[in-house]
Amino acid sequence: MPYKLVVVGASLGGLHAVAALLGALSPDFPLPLAIVQHRHKESDETLRIVLQRSSGLAVCEVEDKQPISPGTACLAPPDYHLLVEQGTYALSTDEPEMYARPSIDVLFESAADAYGPNVIGVILTGASADGARGLATIKAAGGLTVVQDPATAECDVMPRAALDAGVADHVMPIPEIAALLTRLGTVVPKVGV
Amino acid sequence: MTELEDLEIQLLLEGVAQLYGYDFRNYALASLKRRIWNMVQSEGVKTVSGLQEKVLHDPLCLDRFLLAMTVNVTAMFRDPHFYQAFSAKVVPMLRTYPFIRIWHAGCSTGEEVYSMAILLHEAGLYDRCRIYATDMNAAVLSKAREGIYPLEKMQEYTGNYLKAGGTQAFSRYYTAAYERAIVRPWLREQITFSQHNLATDGSFNEFNVVLCRNVMIYFNKTLQEHVHRLLYASLTLFGVLGLGQAESLKFTPHEHDYAEVVQGQRLYRRMR
């Protein structure tokens, strides 16, 4: 299955975890990454700047209807839900879900809806159960599900909640997640018969 | 998700547009779908077709549908930095006009309209202003007109007001009674609230300022382009357009007809 999009959810402890993940991906990693990191609604650009410093990929905060581009890591802006449509990102200020806006479930469920089996969902560290339902939706749509090994997470609540949903294809520490994404991202789709 | 689901949604939106004239057919699909499914649950029906039957046969259900399909999350002085930038860079331009017309398109329950009224009052300009506040939804518009908000919100709003550069005691602007904060009547004097649908209605005046924040994010590209043309046609030359924090003019039909007023604050000036 040629994958077309990686969605990542992180909460408490996510700054280091997302930085480690992006830092371990090569600058020519071909898939687009959409990231929800829980944070305060009045956050400034610090997160983007810190992540950019640790990554060779372009890191941006999403603007409404921004095209989904390969090799770009896109962050949900503070106080907006990030959603995936065919070919573009979309934003909304609908009510928070599980106290979170941006919500990981909202991103994951919309990604599964738009890209079905071509999505890879990744749950990292966090102190919330957000993302577990979304990961199950990705799995049900035929996508691939990855959860950070709770023993290696700064906060294991979110990875454990995702594991309790019983839908994880892979449970591994961040360096191995990066290696897996690299391998899956560079699979060349078969052409012809 | 499935072709059947997409078909059902298409039929629902088509029915509502044809029967009632409310056109959601060019709304951004991902978030609209979530709101439709939330309403399928809250109405106790099983499918989108079930919802369609209810909405088409029951005008009261239509009222609930209109509220459920639109997002009415708002706050006084939401994004305080926006108001700061507006005071610093737009107010000086407005001072040069004898009379100032402002259109707040998609004003929801009115909190951001009153915020602008307060800002203009403190700049000493409010007497010269007329604010036209519009929304497609009659129910939220009547709340906006009343200007009555939960008292418990005032602490948060006071914080926003101060961050936005407010110089007075915020409590001057409302009366507290029965756990409610009621906006002072004089703040309402220069505001005209009326129903206007960006998807189906045209331009109705020429404005020095148009605010349309976090409204177009719910539209697809086609409808966004339509609305950008409408807003452009409603602005005077050198008039200012204010968008939401994560919106920009990139890839819109009039991208090159505006100049950014303050970098990063989503204020754009019509230059031609």
Short mmCIF file of C-alpha atoms in Angstrom, two decimals:
data_model
loop_
_atom_site.label_atom_id
_atom_site.label_comp_id
_atom_site.label_asym_id
_atom_site.label_seq_id
_atom_site.Cartn_x
_atom_site.Cartn_y
_atom_site.Cartn_z
CA MET A 1 0.00 0.00 0.00
CA PRO A 2 1.59 3.31 -1.00
CA TYR A 3 1.07 5.67 1.90
CA LYS A 4 0.20 9.29 1.19
CA LEU A 5 -0.02 10.97 4.59
CA VAL A 6 1.34 10.61 8.12
CA VAL A 7 -0.74 12.04 10.99
CA VAL A 8 0.87 12.48 14.39
CA GLY A 9 -0.74 13.21 17.78
CA ALA A 10 1.13 14.31 20.90
CA SER A 11 0.29 16.01 24.17
CA LEU A 12 2.27 16.34 27.40
CA GLY A 13 5.97 15.74 26.63
CA GLY A 14 5.29 16.12 22.91
CA LEU A 15 7.79 18.89 22.31
CA HIS A 16 10.74 16.54 22.78
CA ALA A 17 9.00 13.56 21.22
CA VAL A 18 7.93 15.37 18.03
CA ALA A 19 11.35 17.03 17.77
CA ALA A 20 13.02 13.62 18.09
CA LEU A 21 10.72 12.11 15.45
CA LEU A 22 11.19 14.91 12.94
CA GLY A 23 14.91 15.05 13.67
CA ALA A 24 15.26 11.37 12.85
CA LEU A 25 13.58 11.72 9.45
CA SER A 26 15.81 12.60 6.55
CA PRO A 27 15.27 15.99 4.84
CA ASP A 28 14.09 14.17 1.73
CA PHE A 29 11.39 12.19 3.56
CA PRO A 30 8.71 12.15 0.87
CA LEU A 31 5.39 12.02 2.78
CA PRO A 32 3.46 14.97 4.19
CA LEU A 33 3.15 14.98 8.00
CA ALA A 34 0.21 16.59 9.83
CA ILE A 35 0.79 17.10 13.53
CA VAL A 36 -1.52 17.92 16.43
CA GLN A 37 0.39 18.91 19.54
CA HIS A 38 -1.87 19.98 22.43
CA ARG A 39 -0.93 23.46 23.63
CA HIS A 40 -2.29 26.66 25.12
CA LYS A 41 -4.65 28.63 22.88
CA GLU A 42 -2.47 31.73 22.99
CA SER A 43 0.77 29.97 22.07
CA ASP A 44 3.08 31.84 19.76
CA GLU A 45 5.42 30.52 17.09
CA THR A 46 7.88 28.96 19.56
CA LEU A 47 6.83 25.37 18.89
CA ARG A 48 7.30 25.73 15.14
CA ILE A 49 10.67 27.40 15.59
CA VAL A 50 11.94 24.76 18.02
CA LEU A 51 10.79 21.93 15.76
CA GLN A 52 12.29 23.59 12.70
CA ARG A 53 15.61 23.81 14.47
CA SER A 54 15.65 20.06 15.07
CA SER A 55 14.44 19.01 11.61
CA GLY A 56 15.64 19.12 8.04
CA LEU A 57 12.03 19.05 6.84
CA ALA A 58 10.10 22.27 6.35
CA VAL A 59 7.95 22.86 9.44
CA CYS A 60 4.92 25.16 9.19
CA GLU A 61 1.73 26.13 10.98
CA VAL A 62 -1.24 25.40 8.77
CA GLU A 63 -3.14 28.17 7.06
CA ASP A 64 -6.67 27.38 5.98
CA LYS A 65 -6.88 25.42 2.67
CA GLN A 66 -3.12 25.02 2.48
CA PRO A 67 -2.22 22.26 -0.01
CA ILE A 68 -0.95 19.01 1.52
CA SER A 69 2.64 18.93 0.27
CA PRO A 70 5.16 16.12 0.40
CA GLY A 71 8.05 16.37 2.82
CA THR A 72 6.44 19.13 4.87
CA ALA A 73 5.57 18.87 8.55
CA CYS A 74 2.43 20.88 9.26
CA LEU A 75 1.30 21.84 12.75
CA ALA A 76 -2.26 22.56 13.83
CA PRO A 77 -2.38 26.24 14.83
CA PRO A 78 -3.29 26.90 18.47
CA ASP A 79 -7.05 26.99 19.21
CA TYR A 80 -8.04 25.47 15.82
CA HIS A 81 -8.94 21.93 14.89
CA LEU A 82 -6.87 20.66 11.97
CA LEU A 83 -8.73 18.54 9.43
CA VAL A 84 -7.74 16.79 6.24
CA GLU A 85 -9.65 17.09 2.98
CA GLN A 86 -8.65 15.65 -0.40
CA GLY A 87 -5.41 17.48 -1.21
CA THR A 88 -5.76 20.30 1.32
CA TYR A 89 -5.80 21.01 5.02
CA ALA A 90 -8.83 22.69 6.59
CA LEU A 91 -9.34 24.36 9.96
CA SER A 92 -12.29 24.79 12.27
CA THR A 93 -13.14 26.31 15.64
CA ASP A 94 -15.83 23.77 16.45
CA GLU A 95 -16.09 22.92 20.16
CA PRO A 96 -13.05 21.28 21.77
CA GLU A 97 -13.19 17.46 21.88
CA MET A 98 -12.00 15.83 25.10
CA TYR A 99 -11.08 19.36 26.23
CA ALA A 100 -8.71 19.72 23.30
CA ARG A 101 -8.62 22.11 20.35
CA PRO A 102 -6.76 21.09 18.27
CA SER A 103 -8.00 17.54 18.81
CA ILE A 104 -6.04 14.48 17.70
CA ASP A 105 -9.26 12.51 17.12
CA VAL A 106 -10.57 15.21 14.76
CA LEU A 107 -7.36 15.12 12.69
CA PHE A 108 -7.16 11.34 12.59
CA GLU A 109 -10.83 10.76 11.78
CA SER A 110 -10.82 13.32 8.96
CA ALA A 111 -7.59 11.82 7.57
CA ALA A 112 -9.12 8.34 7.59
CA ASP A 113 -12.20 9.74 5.86
CA ALA A 114 -10.24 11.51 3.11
CA TYR A 115 -7.32 9.10 2.58
CA GLY A 116 -8.63 5.73 3.84
CA PRO A 117 -5.95 3.02 3.71
CA ASN A 118 -3.24 5.48 2.65
CA VAL A 119 -2.85 7.00 6.11
CA ILE A 120 -0.29 6.22 8.82
CA GLY A 121 -1.40 7.31 12.31
CA VAL A 122 1.18 7.84 15.07
CA ILE A 123 0.37 8.39 18.76
CA LEU A 124 3.16 9.75 20.95
CA THR A 125 3.48 10.79 24.60
CA GLY A 126 0.63 12.53 26.44
CA ALA A 127 -1.60 12.77 29.51
CA SER A 128 -4.93 12.39 27.72
CA ALA A 129 -6.96 9.73 25.96
CA ASP A 130 -7.28 11.89 22.86
CA GLY A 131 -6.26 10.02 19.71
CA ALA A 132 -7.36 6.52 20.72
CA ARG A 133 -10.68 6.81 18.91
CA GLY A 134 -9.06 8.42 15.88
CA LEU A 135 -6.45 5.68 15.69
CA ALA A 136 -9.21 3.07 15.70
CA THR A 137 -10.88 4.93 12.81
CA ILE A 138 -7.64 4.87 10.81
CA LYS A 139 -7.32 1.15 11.47
CA ALA A 140 -10.92 0.51 10.45
CA ALA A 141 -10.33 2.37 7.18
CA GLY A 142 -7.37 0.10 6.42
CA GLY A 143 -4.58 2.49 7.41
CA LEU A 144 -1.49 1.72 9.48
CA THR A 145 -1.36 2.46 13.23
CA VAL A 146 1.74 3.13 15.29
CA VAL A 147 2.01 3.85 19.03
CA GLN A 148 5.08 5.01 20.93
CA ASP A 149 6.22 2.34 23.41
CA PRO A 150 4.70 3.64 26.69
CA ALA A 151 7.88 2.68 28.57
CA THR A 152 9.78 5.22 26.46
CA ALA A 153 7.18 8.01 26.65
CA GLU A 154 7.56 11.06 28.87
CA CYS A 155 3.94 10.51 29.84
CA ASP A 156 2.47 7.07 29.13
CA VAL A 157 -1.27 7.84 29.52
CA MET A 158 -1.92 8.61 25.87
CA PRO A 159 0.06 5.71 24.38
CA ARG A 160 -1.60 3.36 26.89
CA ALA A 161 -5.07 4.63 26.00
CA ALA A 162 -4.23 4.04 22.33
CA LEU A 163 -3.02 0.52 23.11
CA ASP A 164 -6.15 -0.19 25.15
CA ALA A 165 -8.17 0.52 22.02
CA GLY A 166 -6.53 -2.65 20.70
CA VAL A 167 -5.76 -1.35 17.22
CA ALA A 168 -1.99 -0.74 17.21
CA ASP A 169 -0.04 -2.40 14.38
CA HIS A 170 3.31 -1.34 15.85
CA VAL A 171 4.45 -0.39 19.36
CA MET A 172 7.99 1.00 19.34
CA PRO A 173 10.31 3.75 20.59
CA ILE A 174 10.67 6.93 18.53
CA PRO A 175 13.88 6.05 16.63
CA GLU A 176 12.22 2.87 15.38
CA ILE A 177 9.06 4.77 14.45
CA ALA A 178 11.23 7.08 12.34
CA ALA A 179 12.92 4.09 10.70
CA LEU A 180 9.55 2.49 9.96
CA LEU A 181 8.18 5.70 8.43
CA THR A 182 11.33 6.06 6.33
CA ARG A 183 10.94 2.51 5.05
CA LEU A 184 7.21 2.89 4.29
CA GLY A 185 7.60 6.34 2.82
CA THR A 186 10.13 5.27 0.25
CA VAL A 187 8.24 2.22 -1.03
CA VAL A 188 7.80 2.85 -4.71
CA PRO A 189 4.27 2.03 -5.83
CA LYS A 190 4.13 -0.82 -8.34
CA VAL A 191 3.45 0.34 -11.86
CA GLY A 192 1.62 -1.83 -14.38
CA VAL A 193 1.10 -5.56 -13.87
CA MET B 1 -16.37 7.57 4.19
CA THR B 2 -18.60 5.68 1.81
CA GLU B 3 -20.15 6.68 -1.46
CA LEU B 4 -23.58 6.20 0.09
CA GLU B 5 -22.76 8.59 2.92
CA ASP B 6 -21.54 11.21 0.45
CA LEU B 7 -24.70 10.80 -1.59
CA GLU B 8 -26.92 11.18 1.48
CA ILE B 9 -25.10 14.34 2.52
CA GLN B 10 -25.40 15.75 -0.98
CA LEU B 11 -29.16 15.08 -0.99
CA LEU B 12 -29.62 16.60 2.47
CA LEU B 13 -27.82 19.83 1.50
CA GLU B 14 -29.63 19.96 -1.84
CA GLY B 15 -33.00 19.59 -0.11
CA VAL B 16 -32.29 22.29 2.45
CA ALA B 17 -31.04 24.66 -0.26
CA GLN B 18 -34.05 24.12 -2.52
CA LEU B 19 -36.73 24.14 0.16
CA TYR B 20 -35.42 26.77 2.56
CA GLY B 21 -32.80 28.70 0.57
CA TYR B 22 -29.98 28.02 3.03
CA ASP B 23 -27.07 26.89 0.92
CA PHE B 24 -24.48 24.67 2.61
CA ARG B 25 -23.51 22.90 -0.62
CA ASN B 26 -20.17 24.65 -0.83
CA TYR B 27 -19.16 24.27 2.80
CA ALA B 28 -15.83 22.61 3.63
CA LEU B 29 -16.76 18.96 3.77
CA ALA B 30 -14.57 17.50 6.53
CA SER B 31 -15.86 19.64 9.38
CA LEU B 32 -19.41 19.82 7.97
CA LYS B 33 -19.58 16.02 7.97
CA ARG B 34 -18.69 15.94 11.67
CA ARG B 35 -21.41 18.44 12.47
CA ILE B 36 -23.96 16.50 10.41
CA TRP B 37 -23.14 13.27 12.26
CA ASN B 38 -23.31 15.06 15.62
CA MET B 39 -26.80 16.18 14.70
CA VAL B 40 -27.81 12.71 13.47
CA GLN B 41 -27.01 11.58 17.03
CA SER B 42 -28.64 14.48 18.87
CA GLU B 43 -31.84 14.11 16.82
CA GLY B 44 -32.01 10.42 17.63
CA VAL B 45 -32.07 9.30 13.99
CA LYS B 46 -29.87 6.63 12.49
CA THR B 47 -28.79 7.96 9.14
CA VAL B 48 -28.21 11.20 7.25
CA SER B 49 -31.34 10.35 5.23
CA GLY B 50 -33.25 10.15 8.51
CA LEU B 51 -32.04 13.62 9.35
CA GLN B 52 -33.05 14.82 5.90
CA GLU B 53 -36.62 13.66 6.42
CA LYS B 54 -36.84 15.46 9.76
CA VAL B 55 -35.31 18.72 8.55
CA LEU B 56 -37.46 18.89 5.41
CA HIS B 57 -40.72 18.18 7.23
CA ASP B 58 -40.20 20.12 10.44
CA PRO B 59 -39.30 23.83 10.32
CA LEU B 60 -38.32 23.72 14.02
CA CYS B 61 -35.79 21.06 13.16
CA LEU B 62 -34.46 23.42 10.48
CA ASP B 63 -33.74 26.01 13.18
CA ARG B 64 -31.73 23.42 15.08
CA PHE B 65 -30.03 22.38 11.84
CA LEU B 66 -28.92 25.95 11.10
CA LEU B 67 -27.42 26.26 14.57
CA ALA B 68 -25.77 22.86 14.36
CA MET B 69 -24.21 23.47 10.93
CA THR B 70 -22.68 26.82 11.80
CA VAL B 71 -19.92 27.35 14.32
CA ASN B 72 -20.71 30.05 16.84
CA VAL B 73 -17.61 29.94 18.99
CA THR B 74 -16.60 33.50 19.77
CA ALA B 75 -15.36 35.73 22.58
CA MET B 76 -14.89 39.38 23.35
CA PHE B 77 -11.49 40.56 22.13
CA ARG B 78 -10.75 37.10 20.76
CA ASP B 79 -7.10 37.16 19.57
CA PRO B 80 -6.13 40.29 21.55
CA HIS B 81 -3.14 40.87 19.26
CA PHE B 82 -5.49 41.48 16.36
CA TYR B 83 -7.15 44.35 18.21
CA GLN B 84 -3.77 45.73 19.24
CA ALA B 85 -2.66 45.77 15.62
CA PHE B 86 -5.97 47.30 14.57
CA SER B 87 -5.55 50.13 17.11
CA ALA B 88 -1.95 50.77 16.13
CA LYS B 89 -2.21 50.59 12.34
CA VAL B 90 -5.81 50.91 11.19
CA VAL B 91 -7.22 53.48 13.62
CA PRO B 92 -4.80 56.21 12.44
CA MET B 93 -6.06 55.71 8.86
CA LEU B 94 -9.67 55.85 10.02
CA ARG B 95 -9.07 59.16 11.78
CA THR B 96 -8.72 60.81 8.37
CA TYR B 97 -12.31 59.94 7.42
CA PRO B 98 -15.29 62.10 8.38
CA PHE B 99 -17.53 59.06 8.52
CA ILE B 100 -16.58 55.41 8.87
CA ARG B 101 -18.60 52.44 7.69
CA ILE B 102 -17.70 48.98 9.00
CA TRP B 103 -19.14 45.63 7.96
CA HIS B 104 -18.75 42.74 10.36
CA ALA B 105 -19.68 39.74 8.19
CA GLY B 106 -20.54 36.59 10.15
CA CYS B 107 -20.90 38.31 13.51
CA SER B 108 -22.40 35.31 15.33
CA THR B 109 -23.62 36.24 18.83
CA GLY B 110 -22.00 39.68 18.70
CA GLU B 111 -19.12 39.54 21.18
CA GLU B 112 -16.55 40.64 18.60
CA VAL B 113 -18.83 43.42 17.31
CA TYR B 114 -19.07 44.97 20.76
CA SER B 115 -15.30 44.55 21.15
CA MET B 116 -14.77 46.65 18.03
CA ALA B 117 -17.29 49.23 19.30
CA ILE B 118 -15.33 49.50 22.57
CA LEU B 119 -12.03 49.85 20.70
CA LEU B 120 -13.46 52.62 18.50
CA HIS B 121 -14.99 54.35 21.53
CA GLU B 122 -11.63 54.41 23.29
CA ALA B 123 -10.02 55.77 20.13
CA GLY B 124 -12.57 58.60 20.19
CA LEU B 125 -14.00 57.55 16.82
CA TYR B 126 -17.18 55.71 17.69
CA ASP B 127 -19.51 58.69 17.12
CA ARG B 128 -18.34 58.80 13.52
CA CYS B 129 -18.85 55.09 12.91
CA ARG B 130 -21.64 52.86 11.76
CA ILE B 131 -21.14 49.12 12.17
CA TYR B 132 -23.23 46.78 10.05
CA ALA B 133 -23.16 43.40 11.79
CA THR B 134 -24.57 40.52 9.76
CA ASP B 135 -25.06 36.80 10.10
CA MET B 136 -27.07 34.25 8.13
CA ASN B 137 -28.61 32.85 11.30
CA ALA B 138 -31.57 34.73 12.80
CA ALA B 139 -31.24 33.00 16.19
CA VAL B 140 -27.64 34.07 16.84
CA LEU B 141 -28.39 37.51 15.44
CA SER B 142 -31.12 38.09 17.99
CA LYS B 143 -28.65 37.14 20.74
CA ALA B 144 -26.18 39.60 19.28
CA ARG B 145 -28.84 42.30 19.28
CA GLU B 146 -29.68 41.63 22.94
CA GLY B 147 -26.03 41.82 24.00
CA ILE B 148 -26.57 39.69 27.11
CA TYR B 149 -23.75 37.33 28.06
CA PRO B 150 -22.94 35.03 30.99
CA LEU B 151 -21.40 37.04 33.81
CA GLU B 152 -18.82 34.33 34.46
CA LYS B 153 -17.27 35.02 31.04
CA MET B 154 -16.39 38.58 31.99
CA GLN B 155 -13.22 37.61 33.80
CA GLU B 156 -11.79 36.01 30.64
CA TYR B 157 -13.03 38.91 28.50
CA THR B 158 -11.48 41.47 30.87
CA GLY B 159 -8.15 39.66 30.46
CA ASN B 160 -8.50 39.72 26.67
CA TYR B 161 -9.50 43.40 26.77
CA LEU B 162 -6.41 44.35 28.74
CA LYS B 163 -4.14 42.31 26.46
CA ALA B 164 -5.77 44.04 23.50
CA GLY B 165 -4.66 47.38 24.90
CA GLY B 166 -7.86 48.45 26.70
CA THR B 167 -7.31 51.45 28.93
CA GLN B 168 -10.46 51.62 31.05
CA ALA B 169 -12.16 49.46 33.66
CA PHE B 170 -13.84 46.85 31.44
CA SER B 171 -16.85 46.81 33.79
CA ARG B 172 -17.83 50.27 32.44
CA TYR B 173 -19.14 48.53 29.36
CA TYR B 174 -21.76 46.30 30.94
CA THR B 175 -24.30 46.11 33.73
CA ALA B 176 -24.36 42.99 35.86
CA ALA B 177 -27.73 41.50 36.80
CA TYR B 178 -28.96 37.98 37.52
CA GLU B 179 -25.67 36.28 36.60
CA ARG B 180 -25.74 38.12 33.30
CA ALA B 181 -23.67 40.92 31.84
CA ILE B 182 -25.74 43.30 29.73
CA VAL B 183 -23.90 45.46 27.25
CA ARG B 184 -24.48 49.20 27.88
CA PRO B 185 -27.14 50.52 25.48
CA TRP B 186 -24.96 53.37 24.20
CA LEU B 187 -22.51 50.77 22.83
CA ARG B 188 -25.29 49.43 20.65
CA GLU B 189 -26.32 52.78 19.24
CA GLN B 190 -24.05 52.76 16.19
CA ILE B 191 -24.62 49.10 15.34
CA THR B 192 -27.15 47.78 12.83
CA PHE B 193 -27.75 44.05 13.07
CA SER B 194 -29.26 42.34 10.07
CA GLN B 195 -29.51 39.00 8.33
CA HIS B 196 -27.19 38.44 5.39
CA ASN B 197 -26.02 35.20 3.83
CA LEU B 198 -22.55 35.32 2.31
CA ALA B 199 -23.34 32.32 0.11
CA THR B 200 -26.45 33.78 -1.50
CA ASP B 201 -26.72 37.55 -0.85
CA GLY B 202 -24.83 40.34 -2.61
CA SER B 203 -22.96 43.44 -1.60
CA PHE B 204 -25.11 46.11 0.08
CA ASN B 205 -22.81 49.09 0.63
CA GLU B 206 -19.23 50.35 0.41
CA PHE B 207 -17.19 50.03 3.58
CA ASN B 208 -13.96 51.41 5.00
CA VAL B 209 -13.45 48.24 7.03
CA VAL B 210 -14.72 44.70 6.48
CA LEU B 211 -14.19 42.10 9.19
CA CYS B 212 -14.78 38.48 8.24
CA ARG B 213 -12.87 36.39 10.76
CA ASN B 214 -13.03 32.60 11.01
CA VAL B 215 -16.04 32.52 8.72
CA MET B 216 -14.56 31.45 5.38
CA ILE B 217 -12.66 28.53 6.92
CA TYR B 218 -16.01 26.71 6.81
CA PHE B 219 -16.35 27.22 3.06
CA ASN B 220 -14.78 25.26 0.24
CA LYS B 221 -12.54 26.92 -2.34
CA THR B 222 -15.42 27.77 -4.68
CA LEU B 223 -17.45 29.56 -2.03
CA GLN B 224 -14.33 31.20 -0.57
CA GLU B 225 -13.56 32.71 -3.95
CA HIS B 226 -17.13 33.93 -4.30
CA VAL B 227 -16.99 35.59 -0.87
CA HIS B 228 -13.57 37.15 -1.51
CA ARG B 229 -15.00 38.78 -4.63
CA LEU B 230 -17.98 40.01 -2.62
CA LEU B 231 -15.81 41.48 0.14
CA TYR B 232 -13.45 43.12 -2.34
CA ALA B 233 -16.41 44.72 -4.11
CA SER B 234 -17.70 45.96 -0.75
CA LEU B 235 -14.48 47.76 0.24
CA THR B 236 -13.58 51.32 -0.70
CA LEU B 237 -10.16 51.93 -2.18
CA PHE B 238 -7.67 51.78 0.74
CA GLY B 239 -10.31 50.08 2.86
CA VAL B 240 -9.13 47.38 5.26
CA LEU B 241 -10.06 43.69 5.35
CA GLY B 242 -9.59 41.75 8.62
CA LEU B 243 -9.37 37.94 8.53
CA GLY B 244 -8.94 35.24 11.20
CA GLN B 245 -5.60 34.22 12.67
CA ALA B 246 -5.08 31.23 10.36
CA GLU B 247 -6.56 32.73 7.18
CA SER B 248 -4.70 34.55 4.45
CA LEU B 249 -5.26 35.92 0.97
CA LYS B 250 -2.91 33.39 -0.58
CA PHE B 251 -4.45 31.66 -3.59
CA THR B 252 -7.55 33.90 -3.52
CA PRO B 253 -8.76 35.88 -6.55
CA HIS B 254 -7.76 39.28 -5.14
CA GLU B 255 -4.47 38.27 -3.53
CA HIS B 256 -2.58 40.94 -5.48
CA ASP B 257 -5.07 43.73 -4.93
CA TYR B 258 -4.30 44.05 -1.23
CA ALA B 259 -1.22 44.96 0.82
CA GLU B 260 -0.59 43.52 4.27
CA VAL B 261 -1.06 46.24 6.89
CA VAL B 262 0.72 44.50 9.76
CA GLN B 263 2.79 41.43 9.11
CA GLY B 264 1.22 38.33 10.62
CA GLN B 265 -1.92 40.07 11.92
CA ARG B 266 -4.25 39.32 8.99
CA LEU B 267 -5.11 42.93 8.20
CA TYR B 268 -5.06 43.76 4.50
CA ARG B 269 -5.53 47.07 2.72
CA ARG B 270 -7.23 47.29 -0.66
CA MET B 271 -4.71 49.00 -2.95
CA ARG B 272 -6.58 49.00 -6.26
#
